[in-house]
Short mmCIF file of C-alpha atoms in Angstrom, two decimals:
data_model
loop_
_atom_site.label_atom_id
_atom_site.label_comp_id
_atom_site.label_asym_id
_atom_site.label_seq_id
_atom_site.Cartn_x
_atom_site.Cartn_y
_atom_site.Cartn_z
CA GLU G 1 36.72 292.04 13.71
CA PRO G 2 36.74 289.39 10.97
CA GLU G 3 39.84 287.28 10.72
CA VAL G 4 41.38 284.45 8.77
CA THR G 5 41.40 281.27 10.84
CA GLN G 6 43.71 278.32 10.33
CA THR G 7 43.59 274.85 11.78
CA PRO G 8 45.42 273.07 13.22
CA SER G 9 47.94 275.44 14.78
CA HIS G 10 50.49 272.61 14.90
CA GLN G 11 50.69 269.45 12.82
CA VAL G 12 53.24 266.69 13.25
CA THR G 13 53.42 264.01 10.59
CA GLN G 14 55.66 261.23 9.36
CA MET G 15 57.55 261.60 6.10
CA GLY G 16 55.49 260.28 3.21
CA GLN G 17 52.14 260.94 4.87
CA GLU G 18 49.45 263.20 3.48
CA VAL G 19 48.48 266.35 5.35
CA ILE G 20 45.64 268.79 4.87
CA LEU G 21 45.94 272.30 6.22
CA ARG G 22 42.69 274.15 6.64
CA CYS G 23 41.80 277.80 6.39
CA VAL G 24 38.64 279.83 6.66
CA PRO G 25 39.17 283.16 4.86
CA ILE G 26 37.26 286.31 5.68
CA SER G 27 33.75 285.82 4.32
CA ASN G 28 33.54 288.58 1.68
CA HIS G 29 37.07 288.09 0.38
CA LEU G 30 37.58 286.84 -3.15
CA TYR G 31 41.30 286.10 -3.44
CA PHE G 32 43.06 283.43 -1.44
CA TYR G 33 46.70 282.54 -0.96
CA TRP G 34 49.03 280.07 0.69
CA TYR G 35 52.50 281.06 1.82
CA ARG G 36 55.16 279.22 3.75
CA GLN G 37 57.99 280.32 5.99
CA ILE G 38 60.85 278.01 6.85
CA LEU G 39 62.18 278.86 10.31
CA GLY G 40 64.10 282.12 10.27
CA GLN G 41 63.67 282.67 6.56
CA LYS G 42 61.57 284.84 4.31
CA VAL G 43 57.89 284.34 3.58
CA GLU G 44 57.52 282.45 0.30
CA PHE G 45 54.53 282.47 -2.02
CA LEU G 46 53.03 279.09 -2.87
CA VAL G 47 49.75 279.64 -4.70
CA SER G 48 46.94 282.09 -5.33
CA PHE G 49 43.32 281.13 -5.94
CA TYR G 50 40.46 283.10 -7.43
CA ASN G 51 37.09 282.19 -8.90
CA ASN G 52 37.56 278.54 -7.98
CA GLU G 53 40.82 278.07 -9.78
CA ILE G 54 44.52 278.59 -9.31
CA SER G 55 45.56 281.97 -10.69
CA GLU G 56 49.28 281.63 -10.02
CA LYS G 57 51.65 279.16 -8.44
CA SER G 58 55.33 279.17 -7.58
CA GLU G 59 58.03 276.62 -8.39
CA ILE G 60 57.63 275.25 -4.86
CA PHE G 61 54.02 274.30 -5.61
CA ASP G 62 54.74 271.06 -7.45
CA ASP G 63 52.54 268.02 -8.06
CA GLN G 64 52.67 267.10 -4.38
CA PHE G 65 50.61 270.18 -3.53
CA SER G 66 46.98 270.92 -4.25
CA VAL G 67 44.41 273.46 -3.10
CA GLU G 68 40.68 273.28 -2.87
CA ARG G 69 37.74 275.42 -1.84
CA PRO G 70 35.25 272.62 -1.30
CA ASP G 71 32.28 274.41 0.21
CA GLY G 72 32.55 278.16 -0.32
CA SER G 73 34.04 278.85 3.09
CA ASN G 74 37.02 276.53 3.64
CA PHE G 75 40.25 276.79 1.67
CA THR G 76 42.57 273.82 2.03
CA LEU G 77 46.16 273.02 1.16
CA LYS G 78 47.00 269.35 0.71
CA ILE G 79 50.49 267.91 0.62
CA ARG G 80 50.22 264.36 -0.73
CA SER G 81 53.50 262.83 0.39
CA THR G 82 55.33 265.03 2.85
CA LYS G 83 59.10 265.44 2.81
CA LEU G 84 61.39 266.61 5.58
CA GLU G 85 61.91 269.89 3.74
CA ASP G 86 58.17 270.62 3.88
CA SER G 87 58.60 271.45 7.57
CA ALA G 88 57.63 275.10 7.85
CA MET G 89 54.99 277.54 9.02
CA TYR G 90 52.17 277.66 6.46
CA PHE G 91 50.12 280.84 6.23
CA CYS G 92 46.77 281.27 4.58
CA ALA G 93 45.81 284.79 3.45
CA SER G 94 42.86 286.47 1.80
CA THR G 95 41.93 289.85 0.40
CA VAL G 96 39.03 291.64 -1.21
CA ASN G 97 41.07 293.01 -4.11
CA GLN G 98 44.00 295.40 -4.22
CA GLY G 99 44.72 296.13 -0.59
CA GLU G 100 46.61 294.32 2.08
CA LEU G 101 46.47 290.59 2.53
CA PHE G 102 44.98 289.40 5.79
CA PHE G 103 46.95 286.50 7.19
CA GLY G 104 45.89 283.69 9.45
CA SER G 105 47.99 282.80 12.47
CA GLY G 106 49.60 279.92 10.61
CA THR G 107 49.99 276.16 10.89
CA GLN G 108 53.39 274.92 12.04
CA LEU G 109 54.05 271.70 10.11
CA SER G 110 56.73 269.36 11.39
CA VAL G 111 57.67 266.39 9.19
CA LEU G 112 59.61 263.66 11.03
CA ALA X 1 59.39 290.13 -11.87
CA GLN X 2 59.14 291.96 -8.59
CA LYS X 3 61.90 292.03 -6.01
CA ILE X 4 62.13 293.42 -2.50
CA THR X 5 65.47 293.98 -0.76
CA GLN X 6 65.92 294.58 2.95
CA THR X 7 69.61 295.06 3.65
CA GLN X 8 69.47 295.15 7.46
CA PRO X 9 69.28 291.63 8.92
CA GLY X 10 69.16 293.06 12.43
CA MET X 11 68.70 296.42 14.14
CA PHE X 12 69.22 297.34 17.78
CA VAL X 13 67.63 300.55 19.08
CA GLN X 14 67.15 302.15 22.47
CA GLU X 15 63.60 302.49 23.72
CA LYS X 16 61.93 305.81 22.79
CA GLU X 17 64.29 306.41 19.88
CA ALA X 18 63.03 306.56 16.29
CA VAL X 19 64.13 303.79 13.93
CA THR X 20 64.18 303.50 10.15
CA LEU X 21 63.97 300.11 8.47
CA ASP X 22 65.21 300.12 4.90
CA CYS X 23 63.41 298.65 1.92
CA THR X 24 64.17 298.94 -1.78
CA TYR X 25 62.15 297.36 -4.54
CA ASP X 26 62.26 296.61 -8.21
CA THR X 27 59.31 296.19 -10.54
CA SER X 28 58.21 296.90 -14.09
CA ASP X 29 54.56 297.27 -13.09
CA PRO X 30 53.21 300.81 -13.47
CA SER X 31 50.84 300.47 -10.51
CA TYR X 32 51.79 298.71 -7.32
CA GLY X 33 51.33 298.75 -3.59
CA LEU X 34 53.99 298.62 -0.90
CA PHE X 35 53.31 297.07 2.49
CA TRP X 36 54.98 296.54 5.83
CA TYR X 37 54.15 293.63 8.09
CA LYS X 38 55.28 292.91 11.65
CA GLN X 39 55.92 289.36 12.80
CA PRO X 40 56.36 289.06 16.58
CA SER X 41 57.86 285.96 18.17
CA SER X 42 54.38 284.42 18.36
CA GLY X 43 54.53 284.11 14.56
CA GLU X 44 51.47 285.92 13.23
CA MET X 45 51.75 288.42 10.38
CA ILE X 46 50.40 291.83 11.36
CA PHE X 47 49.72 294.43 8.68
CA LEU X 48 51.17 297.84 9.58
CA ILE X 49 50.99 300.27 6.69
CA TYR X 50 50.31 300.58 2.96
CA GLN X 51 51.58 302.95 0.26
CA GLY X 52 50.19 303.07 -3.26
CA SER X 53 52.59 303.90 -6.06
CA TYR X 54 50.48 306.85 -7.17
CA ASP X 55 49.84 308.24 -3.70
CA GLN X 56 51.19 311.78 -3.43
CA GLN X 57 51.56 311.74 0.32
CA ASN X 58 53.62 309.39 2.44
CA ALA X 59 51.43 307.00 4.39
CA THR X 60 51.17 307.32 8.17
CA GLU X 61 49.49 305.07 10.75
CA GLY X 62 50.00 306.20 14.32
CA ARG X 63 53.70 305.77 15.16
CA TYR X 64 54.39 304.22 11.74
CA SER X 65 55.19 306.21 8.64
CA LEU X 66 56.43 305.14 5.26
CA ASN X 67 59.15 307.22 3.62
CA PHE X 68 58.30 306.61 -0.03
CA GLN X 69 60.84 307.76 -2.60
CA LYS X 70 59.56 306.54 -5.94
CA ALA X 71 62.54 307.66 -8.04
CA ARG X 72 64.88 305.78 -5.72
CA LYS X 73 62.48 302.82 -5.48
CA SER X 74 62.62 302.88 -1.73
CA ALA X 75 59.89 302.48 0.88
CA ASN X 76 61.48 302.77 4.29
CA LEU X 77 59.46 302.25 7.45
CA VAL X 78 59.92 304.79 10.22
CA ILE X 79 58.81 303.92 13.74
CA SER X 80 58.75 306.92 16.06
CA ALA X 81 59.20 306.66 19.83
CA SER X 82 60.01 302.95 19.79
CA GLN X 83 58.60 300.69 22.49
CA LEU X 84 59.72 297.34 23.87
CA GLY X 85 56.72 295.75 22.16
CA ASP X 86 58.08 296.82 18.79
CA SER X 87 60.71 294.09 19.01
CA ALA X 88 59.83 291.77 16.15
CA MET X 89 60.65 290.77 12.59
CA TYR X 90 59.57 293.36 10.01
CA PHE X 91 58.86 292.48 6.41
CA CYS X 92 58.55 294.84 3.48
CA ALA X 93 56.36 293.54 0.66
CA MET X 94 54.85 294.61 -2.62
CA ARG X 95 52.21 293.55 -5.09
CA SER X 96 50.89 294.75 -8.41
CA ILE X 97 47.58 296.55 -8.05
CA GLN X 98 46.21 294.82 -11.14
CA GLY X 99 44.21 291.73 -10.36
CA ALA X 100 44.87 289.16 -7.68
CA GLN X 101 48.59 289.48 -7.72
CA LYS X 102 50.64 287.80 -5.03
CA LEU X 103 52.47 289.67 -2.31
CA VAL X 104 56.26 289.43 -2.66
CA PHE X 105 58.24 289.70 0.57
CA GLY X 106 61.73 290.87 1.43
CA GLN X 107 64.06 288.90 3.67
CA GLY X 108 63.01 290.80 6.77
CA THR X 109 64.74 292.85 9.45
CA ARG X 110 64.83 291.72 13.06
CA LEU X 111 64.33 294.77 15.28
CA THR X 112 65.31 294.63 18.92
CA ILE X 113 64.35 297.46 21.26
CA ASN X 114 66.60 297.76 24.29
CA PRO X 115 65.31 299.23 27.56
#
């Protein structure tokens, strides 16, 4: 069964460093998303991406964040200069259109 | 703006009993979808069930059913014959059906099934 894959599963970084979180959405899906979940809290929307551009972003998604779909299969989230409060589980998701979002297993980011 | 409210931070249920997890929502969109996801301790988000706003029948998927009351704006999840493996965090979510709209999540309910 096709699935969304995310790498790495865990990422530890120093404050101020750049990180890139990688995702491979399901191949025929057209809409892509990043969410984050701080430990024990709700799942928060970061950004949605369609037709090679951002379709919506939240207040969390400031200038430190960027997304890219460089080669038609990967979908990346970059955090330019990480802060302690960026520590969270980051989920990538994709969908064909109106149905459920299919989530990857997440990348646990720890900023020290 | 869309909003999902789950008022039960935690639920404790005996194995084999049925359990209802509450979810209310607010939206001005005429067409929307309601979803339930399960998040076990391993962290992944598992899709359980979907209800469209114009669906006449309540959705069912195996032991899961969605009690959809549109006038009350509620979409409660019912799990019949609960099992130990049902212990997890459960999130109610919604999205507009138009376009590539984001999924908006509630705060979640932590369900614990006792043997």
